[in-house]
């Protein structure tokens, strides 16, 4: 059953097949490069043109706007815990955000379990970062950047719950690795990931020493971060010479030998965590990347058919591996296919993938490599005209509800649990793969029920403390009848022509046995319209893109 067929089966019989016509190409494009197309965005595109809007999104500034600043400055995190002995007193308060953009020096001490501290104090960086992610997704003018940040967090996934050091340092990973590089050069991106505290601990390279090296990071580097599992050929070739192209240093893919040898190249890449490294020597305790030459395997190596001479300078072996995988043609195809899947279709069109791959390779030494590739994808016909091939991920779905309804939003830690009921584990996906990016994962019956329940909770429950949906203030005063109100909110959320049958169905729901031409009282509007809006966000037209 296709995605559209699945959703159509959830509609009343008389509306099946009548509402699922695509929006205009500009609405399709704006929804795909953002967390929800708004009327403001449409007006901007109508004024400047779609290409000009794309260019503005490809050049985000550090200024996120006064609204973002106000939201961040007014945001709080509720912290509550009991006292423990005389170590610390009990606490129950809403605290302003102060760690989401903190320095490494301020964050790293939170990972020291020798210092008595309540769990909620240690988890503050992660919880604050989640709140900031919500604020930016809903209110940032640089929507393309935000969707790319989520893509790269998913691609270079780390599970914050796997290690306290990861959780504490996640704001640094977000700021100085993911955001810094999300439109930059992939080779530089790889090195920043490889040397980050979060990835070093998540994939165990921080403890990797010669004889034997820990291969966890090296394997995921090949399988997930660069060449991709489709280019793992160990089932076909047992020795490196057998891989086509390997004897000339250009193998078509990788095998286990490449992983083992690459793992040796990264020995000694660790984190300065104060550990004793023998002979009375301790590492510094700064939480930053550190190269410990005493742990490095200095012997000769061979990766992807390329010989590494022994006794290379510090970091040279690992950096050479990063060069080889970053510039491999299979990496270009793997990353570009994932980008096209994220932004266009679960089964991305081959011509766009091939075109994006060519741009990626052409710009592999360009500091704007990812930006140039994204420009090609965003300007493709398939990006602008193909519709209905993606389902909104839970984080994206909720953000789009809030953006299109202009609902005042106060993010809180409770959202994390609500997302998990839909299968989305915010910064806590348990394996290195990252969340699946195909509809089958997101469309289970339990996930769909959670989606609908959350829409009702956010839009109709006036005591939910997350949202304040003042529907009357958003409607022009001359709109008063059920038919006018239904048409207004259908246009606001679905942003496309709909059938008379669908409009009549929504009007009748809103009228609640009154004449559809009669004006609704303010009390009736406050009571009925939020339910109508929640219902519209549950339709296939809103849930797919």
Coordinates of C-alpha atoms in Angstrom, one line a residue:
X1 CA 0.0 0.0 0.0
X2 CA 1.4 3.4 -1.0
X3 CA 1.7 6.3 1.5
X4 CA -1.2 8.1 -0.2
X5 CA -3.4 5.0 -0.2
X6 CA -2.6 4.5 3.5
X7 CA -3.7 8.0 4.4
X8 CA -6.7 7.9 2.1
X9 CA -8.0 4.9 4.0
X10 CA -8.1 7.1 7.1
X11 CA -10.4 9.7 5.4
X12 CA -14.2 9.6 5.3
X13 CA -15.4 7.7 2.2
X14 CA -16.8 10.7 0.4
X15 CA -13.5 12.6 0.5
X16 CA -11.2 9.8 -0.7
X17 CA -9.2 10.7 -3.8
X18 CA -10.5 14.3 -3.8
X19 CA -8.1 16.3 -1.5
X20 CA -4.7 14.8 -2.5
X21 CA -3.8 17.0 -5.4
X22 CA -0.4 18.6 -5.1
X23 CA 0.1 22.2 -3.9
X24 CA 1.9 24.7 -6.1
X25 CA 5.6 24.2 -6.9
X26 CA 6.6 27.0 -4.6
X27 CA 4.7 25.6 -1.7
X28 CA 6.2 22.2 -2.3
X29 CA 9.7 23.7 -2.3
X30 CA 9.1 25.9 0.7
X31 CA 7.8 23.0 2.7
X32 CA 10.8 20.8 1.8
X33 CA 13.4 23.3 2.7
X34 CA 11.8 24.3 6.0
X35 CA 9.9 23.0 9.0
X36 CA 6.6 24.3 7.5
X37 CA 5.7 26.8 4.8
X38 CA 4.1 30.0 6.2
X39 CA 2.2 32.8 4.5
X40 CA 5.1 35.1 5.2
X41 CA 7.4 32.8 3.2
X42 CA 4.9 32.6 0.3
X43 CA 4.7 36.4 0.2
X44 CA 8.5 36.7 0.2
X45 CA 8.7 34.2 -2.8
X46 CA 5.9 36.0 -4.6
X47 CA 7.9 39.2 -4.2
X48 CA 11.5 38.1 -4.9
X49 CA 11.1 34.8 -6.8
X50 CA 11.9 31.3 -5.6
X51 CA 15.6 31.3 -6.7
X52 CA 16.2 34.5 -4.8
X53 CA 14.7 32.9 -1.7
X54 CA 16.8 29.8 -2.1
X55 CA 19.9 32.0 -2.3
X56 CA 19.0 33.8 0.9
X57 CA 18.6 30.4 2.6
X58 CA 21.9 29.3 1.3
X59 CA 23.6 32.3 3.0
X60 CA 22.2 32.4 6.5
X61 CA 23.6 35.1 8.8
X62 CA 24.4 34.7 12.5
X63 CA 21.6 37.1 13.2
X64 CA 18.5 34.9 13.8
X65 CA 16.2 37.8 14.5
X66 CA 14.7 39.5 17.6
X67 CA 12.0 36.9 17.9
X68 CA 14.5 34.1 18.4
X69 CA 16.5 36.2 20.9
X70 CA 13.4 37.0 22.9
X71 CA 12.3 33.4 22.9
X72 CA 15.7 32.2 24.1
X73 CA 16.0 34.9 26.7
X74 CA 12.5 34.1 28.1
X75 CA 12.9 30.3 28.0
X76 CA 13.4 28.3 31.2
X77 CA 14.2 24.7 32.1
X78 CA 12.3 23.3 35.1
X79 CA 14.7 21.6 37.4
X80 CA 13.6 19.5 40.4
X81 CA 15.4 17.1 42.7
X82 CA 15.6 16.0 46.3
X83 CA 18.6 16.7 48.6
X84 CA 21.2 14.0 49.1
X85 CA 23.0 13.9 52.4
X86 CA 24.8 17.2 52.8
X87 CA 26.1 17.2 49.3
X88 CA 23.5 19.5 47.8
X89 CA 20.1 20.9 48.9
X90 CA 16.7 20.1 47.3
X91 CA 15.7 22.2 44.3
X92 CA 12.4 22.9 42.5
X93 CA 12.6 25.9 40.2
X94 CA 12.4 27.2 36.6
X95 CA 15.9 28.2 35.6
X96 CA 16.9 30.5 32.7
X97 CA 18.9 28.8 30.0
X98 CA 22.7 29.2 30.5
X99 CA 24.5 26.1 29.2
X100 CA 23.2 25.5 25.6
X101 CA 25.9 27.8 24.3
X102 CA 28.5 27.4 27.1
X103 CA 32.2 26.9 26.5
X104 CA 33.9 23.5 26.9
X105 CA 35.6 24.8 30.0
X106 CA 32.2 25.4 31.6
X107 CA 30.6 22.1 30.4
X108 CA 33.3 19.6 31.0
X109 CA 33.3 19.6 34.8
X110 CA 29.7 18.4 34.7
X111 CA 31.0 15.1 33.5
X112 CA 33.1 14.6 36.6
X113 CA 31.1 12.1 38.7
X114 CA 33.5 12.6 41.6
X115 CA 31.9 16.0 42.2
X116 CA 28.5 15.5 44.0
X117 CA 25.8 16.8 41.8
X118 CA 22.1 16.0 41.1
X119 CA 21.3 14.3 37.9
X120 CA 19.2 17.1 36.5
X121 CA 22.2 19.5 36.9
X122 CA 24.3 17.2 34.7
X123 CA 21.5 16.8 32.2
X124 CA 21.0 20.5 31.8
X125 CA 23.2 20.9 28.6
X126 CA 21.2 18.3 26.8
X127 CA 17.8 19.5 27.9
X128 CA 18.6 23.1 27.1
X129 CA 19.9 22.1 23.6
X130 CA 16.6 20.4 22.9
X131 CA 14.7 23.5 23.9
X132 CA 16.9 25.6 21.6
X133 CA 16.4 23.2 18.8
X134 CA 12.7 23.6 19.1
X135 CA 12.9 27.4 19.2
X136 CA 15.0 27.5 16.1
X137 CA 12.9 25.0 14.2
X138 CA 9.7 27.0 14.8
X139 CA 11.0 30.6 14.7
X140 CA 14.4 30.8 12.9
X141 CA 14.3 32.6 9.5
X142 CA 17.1 30.3 8.4
X143 CA 14.9 27.2 7.9
X144 CA 17.1 25.4 5.4
X145 CA 20.0 25.6 7.8
X146 CA 17.9 24.1 10.6
X147 CA 16.7 21.2 8.4
X148 CA 20.4 20.6 7.4
X149 CA 21.5 20.6 11.0
X150 CA 18.9 17.9 11.7
X151 CA 20.1 15.9 8.7
X152 CA 23.8 16.0 9.8
X153 CA 22.9 15.2 13.4
X154 CA 21.2 12.1 12.0
X155 CA 24.0 11.3 9.7
X156 CA 26.8 11.7 12.3
X157 CA 24.5 10.3 15.0
X158 CA 25.7 10.1 18.6
X159 CA 23.4 8.9 21.4
X160 CA 23.5 11.4 24.3
X161 CA 22.4 8.7 26.8
X162 CA 25.3 6.4 25.9
X163 CA 27.8 8.3 28.1
X164 CA 27.5 11.3 30.4
X165 CA 30.5 12.9 28.6
X166 CA 28.5 12.9 25.4
X167 CA 25.4 14.4 27.0
X168 CA 27.4 17.1 28.7
X169 CA 29.4 18.0 25.5
X170 CA 26.5 17.8 23.1
X171 CA 26.0 21.6 22.8
X172 CA 29.7 21.8 21.7
X173 CA 29.0 19.1 19.1
X174 CA 26.0 20.9 17.8
X175 CA 27.6 24.3 17.7
X176 CA 31.2 23.7 16.7
X177 CA 30.8 20.6 14.6
X178 CA 27.3 20.2 13.1
X179 CA 26.3 23.9 12.7
X180 CA 29.7 25.1 11.8
X181 CA 30.0 22.6 8.9
X182 CA 26.4 22.0 7.8
X183 CA 27.0 23.9 4.5
X184 CA 30.7 23.7 4.4
X185 CA 33.4 21.3 3.2
X186 CA 32.8 17.6 3.9
X187 CA 36.5 16.7 4.4
X188 CA 36.8 19.4 7.1
X189 CA 33.4 18.2 8.5
X190 CA 34.8 14.7 8.9
X191 CA 37.8 15.8 10.8
X192 CA 35.8 17.9 13.2
X193 CA 33.5 14.9 13.8
X194 CA 36.4 12.6 14.3
X195 CA 38.1 14.8 16.8
X196 CA 34.9 15.8 18.7
X197 CA 34.5 14.7 22.3
X198 CA 31.0 13.4 21.5
X199 CA 32.0 11.1 18.7
X200 CA 35.3 10.0 20.4
X201 CA 33.3 8.6 23.3
X202 CA 30.3 7.4 21.4
X203 CA 32.4 5.1 19.1
X204 CA 35.1 4.3 21.6
X205 CA 38.0 5.8 19.8
X206 CA 39.0 7.7 22.9
X207 CA 40.4 4.5 24.4
X208 CA 41.9 3.0 21.2
X209 CA 45.5 2.0 21.4
X210 CA 47.9 0.0 19.3
X211 CA 47.7 -3.8 19.7
X212 CA 44.8 -4.1 19.3
X213 CA 43.0 -1.0 18.0
X214 CA 39.3 -0.5 18.7
X215 CA 37.6 -0.6 15.3
X216 CA 34.2 0.8 16.2
X217 CA 34.9 4.3 14.9
X218 CA 36.7 3.1 11.8
X219 CA 33.9 0.7 10.8
X220 CA 31.2 3.4 11.1
X221 CA 33.4 5.9 9.3
X222 CA 33.3 3.6 6.3
X223 CA 29.8 2.1 6.7
X224 CA 27.8 5.1 7.7
X225 CA 29.7 8.4 7.4
X226 CA 31.4 8.0 4.0
X227 CA 31.4 5.1 1.5
X228 CA 28.2 3.5 2.8
X229 CA 27.2 -0.1 3.5
X230 CA 26.3 -0.6 -0.2
X231 CA 30.0 -0.4 -1.0
X232 CA 31.1 -3.0 1.6
X233 CA 32.4 -6.0 -0.5
X234 CA 33.8 -8.4 2.0
X235 CA 31.3 -11.1 1.0
X236 CA 32.8 -10.9 -2.5
X237 CA 36.5 -10.3 -1.9
X238 CA 38.6 -11.6 1.0
X239 CA 41.9 -9.8 0.2
X240 CA 42.5 -6.2 -0.7
X241 CA 44.1 -7.0 -4.1
X242 CA 40.9 -8.7 -5.2
X243 CA 38.8 -5.5 -5.0
X244 CA 38.6 -4.0 -8.5
X245 CA 40.8 -1.0 -8.7
X246 CA 42.6 -1.6 -5.4
X247 CA 46.1 -2.3 -6.9
X248 CA 46.0 1.2 -8.5
X249 CA 44.8 2.8 -5.2
X250 CA 41.2 3.3 -6.5
X251 CA 39.1 0.4 -5.1
X252 CA 35.4 0.5 -5.9
X253 CA 34.6 -0.1 -2.2
X254 CA 36.0 -1.4 1.1
X255 CA 36.4 -4.6 2.9
X256 CA 37.2 -5.6 6.5
X257 CA 41.0 -5.2 5.9
X258 CA 40.4 -1.5 5.2
X259 CA 38.5 -1.1 8.5
X260 CA 41.2 -2.9 10.5
X261 CA 44.0 -0.8 9.0
X262 CA 42.1 2.5 9.4
X263 CA 41.4 1.7 13.0
X264 CA 45.2 1.4 13.5
X265 CA 45.6 4.8 11.9
X266 CA 43.3 6.4 14.5
X267 CA 45.1 5.0 17.5
X268 CA 46.2 7.7 19.9
X269 CA 43.3 10.0 18.8
X270 CA 41.7 10.6 22.2
X271 CA 40.3 13.1 24.6
X272 CA 42.2 14.9 27.4
X273 CA 40.2 13.5 30.3
X274 CA 42.9 13.4 33.0
X275 CA 43.4 9.6 32.6
X276 CA 46.6 8.0 33.7
X277 CA 48.6 6.8 30.6
X278 CA 51.4 5.1 32.4
X279 CA 54.9 6.0 33.7
X280 CA 53.4 8.5 36.1
X281 CA 51.9 10.6 33.3
X282 CA 48.3 11.9 33.3
X283 CA 46.5 13.4 30.3
X284 CA 45.4 17.0 30.7
X285 CA 41.8 17.2 31.9
X286 CA 40.2 19.7 29.5
X287 CA 37.6 17.6 27.6
X288 CA 39.2 18.6 24.3
X289 CA 40.9 16.5 21.6
X290 CA 44.3 15.2 22.4
X291 CA 46.8 13.1 20.4
X292 CA 48.7 10.6 22.6
X293 CA 51.6 9.4 20.5
X294 CA 52.4 6.7 23.0
X295 CA 49.1 4.9 22.0
X296 CA 49.6 5.2 18.3
X297 CA 50.5 2.3 16.0
X298 CA 53.4 3.6 14.0
X299 CA 53.9 0.6 11.7
X300 CA 53.1 0.7 8.0
X301 CA 49.4 0.4 7.0
X302 CA 47.4 0.0 3.8
X303 CA 43.9 1.5 3.4
X304 CA 41.9 1.4 0.2
X305 CA 44.9 0.1 -1.7
X306 CA 47.1 3.0 -0.6
X307 CA 50.3 2.3 1.3
X308 CA 51.1 4.3 4.5
X309 CA 54.8 4.5 5.4
X310 CA 55.7 3.8 9.0
X311 CA 56.6 6.4 11.6
X312 CA 54.5 9.3 10.1
X313 CA 54.2 12.6 11.9
X314 CA 51.5 13.1 14.6
X315 CA 47.9 12.7 13.3
X316 CA 49.2 12.1 9.7
X317 CA 47.9 8.5 9.4
X318 CA 44.4 9.4 10.6
X319 CA 44.2 12.5 8.4
X320 CA 45.3 10.4 5.4
X321 CA 42.4 8.0 6.0
X322 CA 40.0 10.9 6.2
X323 CA 41.3 12.2 2.8
X324 CA 40.8 8.8 1.2
X325 CA 37.3 8.3 2.4
X326 CA 36.2 11.9 1.9
X327 CA 37.3 12.0 -1.7
X328 CA 36.1 8.5 -2.7
X329 CA 33.4 8.6 -5.5
X330 CA 31.3 6.1 -3.4
X331 CA 31.2 8.7 -0.6
X332 CA 29.9 11.4 -3.0
X333 CA 27.1 9.1 -4.2
X334 CA 26.2 7.8 -0.7
X335 CA 25.9 11.3 0.8
X336 CA 24.1 12.8 -2.2
X337 CA 21.6 10.0 -2.2
X338 CA 20.9 10.5 1.5
X339 CA 20.4 14.3 0.9
X340 CA 18.0 13.6 -2.0
X341 CA 16.1 11.1 0.1
X342 CA 15.9 13.6 3.0
X343 CA 14.6 16.4 0.8
X344 CA 12.8 14.8 -2.1
X345 CA 11.7 11.2 -1.9
X346 CA 12.2 7.9 -0.1
X347 CA 13.3 6.6 -3.5
X348 CA 15.3 9.6 -4.8
X349 CA 15.4 10.2 -8.6
X350 CA 18.6 8.9 -10.1
X351 CA 19.1 11.9 -12.3
X352 CA 19.1 14.3 -9.3
X353 CA 21.4 12.0 -7.3
X354 CA 23.9 11.7 -10.2
X355 CA 23.8 15.5 -10.8
X356 CA 24.3 16.2 -7.1
X357 CA 27.2 13.7 -7.0
X358 CA 28.9 15.4 -9.9
X359 CA 28.6 18.8 -8.2
X360 CA 29.9 17.2 -4.9
X361 CA 33.0 15.8 -6.6
X362 CA 33.7 19.0 -8.6
X363 CA 33.6 21.0 -5.3
X364 CA 35.4 18.5 -3.1
X365 CA 38.1 21.0 -2.2
X366 CA 35.7 24.0 -2.0
X367 CA 34.8 25.4 1.4
X368 CA 31.2 25.6 0.2
X369 CA 31.0 22.1 -1.2
X370 CA 27.8 21.1 0.7
X371 CA 26.2 24.5 -0.1
X372 CA 26.9 24.1 -3.9
X373 CA 25.5 20.6 -3.8
X374 CA 22.3 21.8 -2.0
X375 CA 21.9 24.6 -4.5
X376 CA 21.7 21.9 -7.3
X377 CA 19.2 19.8 -5.3
X378 CA 17.0 22.8 -4.4
X379 CA 16.9 24.0 -8.0
X380 CA 16.1 20.6 -9.5
X381 CA 12.7 20.1 -11.1
X382 CA 12.1 17.1 -8.9
X383 CA 12.6 19.1 -5.7
X384 CA 9.9 21.7 -6.8
X385 CA 7.3 19.5 -8.5
X386 CA 7.5 16.0 -6.9
X387 CA 4.9 15.8 -4.1
X388 CA 3.7 13.1 -1.7
X389 CA 6.9 11.1 -1.6
X390 CA 7.8 11.9 2.0
X391 CA 6.1 11.7 5.3
X392 CA 6.9 14.4 7.9
X393 CA 9.1 13.1 10.7
X394 CA 7.7 13.7 14.2
X395 CA 9.9 16.7 15.0
X396 CA 9.2 18.2 11.6
X397 CA 5.5 17.5 12.0
X398 CA 5.1 19.3 15.3
X399 CA 7.2 22.2 14.2
X400 CA 5.1 22.6 11.1
X401 CA 1.9 22.5 13.2
X402 CA 3.3 25.4 15.3
X403 CA 4.6 27.4 12.3
X404 CA 1.4 27.2 10.2
X405 CA -1.0 27.9 13.1
X406 CA 1.3 30.7 14.4
X407 CA 0.7 29.1 17.8
X408 CA 2.7 30.7 20.6
X409 CA 5.1 28.1 21.8
X410 CA 7.0 27.5 25.0
X411 CA 9.1 24.3 24.6
X412 CA 9.7 22.1 27.6
X413 CA 11.4 18.8 28.4
X414 CA 8.0 17.0 28.3
X415 CA 8.2 17.2 24.5
X416 CA 11.0 14.6 24.4
X417 CA 8.7 11.9 25.7
X418 CA 5.9 12.9 23.4
X419 CA 8.2 12.5 20.4
X420 CA 9.5 9.2 21.6
X421 CA 5.9 7.8 21.4
X422 CA 6.1 8.6 17.7
X423 CA 9.4 6.8 17.3
X424 CA 11.6 9.9 17.4
X425 CA 14.3 9.9 20.0
X426 CA 15.6 13.5 20.2
X427 CA 19.5 13.3 20.3
X428 CA 19.1 9.7 21.7
X429 CA 18.7 7.4 18.8
X430 CA 20.4 4.3 20.2
X431 CA 22.6 3.1 17.3
X432 CA 25.1 4.9 15.1
X433 CA 22.7 4.6 12.0
X434 CA 20.5 7.6 13.0
X435 CA 16.8 7.6 12.6
X436 CA 15.4 5.7 9.6
X437 CA 14.4 8.0 6.8
X438 CA 11.7 6.1 5.0
X439 CA 7.9 6.2 5.6
X440 CA 7.6 2.6 6.8
X441 CA 9.2 3.4 10.1
X442 CA 7.1 6.4 10.8
X443 CA 3.7 5.0 9.8
X444 CA 3.0 2.3 12.4
X445 CA -0.4 2.4 13.9
X446 CA 0.9 3.4 17.4
X447 CA 3.0 6.2 15.9
X448 CA 0.0 7.5 13.9
X449 CA -2.2 7.5 17.0
X450 CA 0.5 9.3 19.0
X451 CA 0.7 11.9 16.2
X452 CA -3.0 12.6 16.3
X453 CA -3.1 12.7 20.1
X454 CA -0.3 15.2 20.2
X455 CA -2.1 17.5 17.7
X456 CA -5.1 17.5 20.0
X457 CA -3.0 18.1 23.0
X458 CA -1.1 21.1 21.5
X459 CA -4.0 22.8 19.8
X460 CA -7.1 22.0 21.9
X461 CA -5.8 21.5 25.5
X462 CA -5.6 25.0 26.9
X463 CA -3.8 23.8 30.0
X464 CA -0.9 22.0 28.3
X465 CA 1.6 24.8 29.2
X466 CA 3.4 24.3 25.8
X467 CA 1.2 26.3 23.5
X468 CA -1.2 29.2 23.5
X469 CA -3.4 28.9 20.4
X470 CA -5.4 32.2 20.1
X471 CA -7.3 31.3 16.9
X472 CA -9.6 34.4 17.0
X473 CA -6.7 36.8 17.0
X474 CA -5.3 35.3 13.8
X475 CA -8.5 35.5 11.8
X476 CA -9.6 38.7 10.0
X477 CA -12.6 40.2 11.9
X478 CA -14.9 39.9 8.8
X479 CA -14.6 36.1 8.8
X480 CA -17.4 34.8 11.0
X481 CA -19.4 32.1 9.4
X482 CA -18.5 28.4 9.5
X483 CA -17.9 28.3 5.8
X484 CA -15.6 31.3 5.9
X485 CA -13.7 30.1 8.9
X486 CA -13.2 26.6 7.5
X487 CA -12.0 28.0 4.2
X488 CA -9.5 30.3 6.1
X489 CA -7.9 27.6 8.1
X490 CA -7.8 25.1 5.2
X491 CA -5.9 27.8 3.2
X492 CA -3.7 28.6 6.2
X493 CA -2.6 24.9 6.8
X494 CA -3.0 23.1 3.5
X495 CA -2.1 26.0 1.2
X496 CA -3.6 24.4 -1.9
X497 CA -6.9 24.1 -3.8
X498 CA -9.3 21.6 -2.2
X499 CA -12.5 20.0 -3.5
X500 CA -15.9 21.4 -2.7
X501 CA -16.7 18.2 -0.9
X502 CA -13.8 18.5 1.5
X503 CA -14.6 22.2 2.2
X504 CA -18.2 21.2 2.9
X505 CA -17.1 18.4 5.2
X506 CA -14.9 20.7 7.3
X507 CA -17.6 23.4 7.3
X508 CA -20.2 20.9 8.6
X509 CA -17.9 19.8 11.3
X510 CA -17.3 23.3 12.4
X511 CA -21.0 24.4 12.2
X512 CA -22.1 21.6 14.5
X513 CA -25.7 21.5 13.3
X514 CA -26.0 25.2 12.8
X515 CA -26.5 26.9 9.4
X516 CA -23.1 27.2 7.7
X517 CA -23.8 30.8 6.8
X518 CA -24.5 31.8 10.4
X519 CA -21.9 33.7 12.3
X520 CA -20.3 31.8 15.1
X521 CA -20.0 33.5 18.5
X522 CA -16.6 34.1 20.0
X523 CA -17.2 31.3 22.5
X524 CA -18.1 28.9 19.7
X525 CA -15.0 29.9 17.8
X526 CA -12.8 29.3 20.8
X527 CA -14.4 26.0 21.4
X528 CA -14.7 24.6 17.8
X529 CA -11.9 26.1 15.7
X530 CA -9.0 24.5 17.6
X531 CA -10.6 21.1 17.0
X532 CA -11.0 21.8 13.3
X533 CA -7.4 22.9 13.1
X534 CA -6.2 19.8 14.8
X535 CA -8.2 17.7 12.4
X536 CA -6.7 19.5 9.5
X537 CA -3.2 18.7 10.7
X538 CA -4.2 15.0 10.8
X539 CA -5.2 14.9 7.1
X540 CA -2.9 13.3 4.5
X541 CA -2.4 16.7 2.9
X542 CA -0.7 18.1 6.0
X543 CA 1.2 15.0 7.0
X544 CA 3.0 14.3 3.7
X545 CA 5.1 16.6 1.6

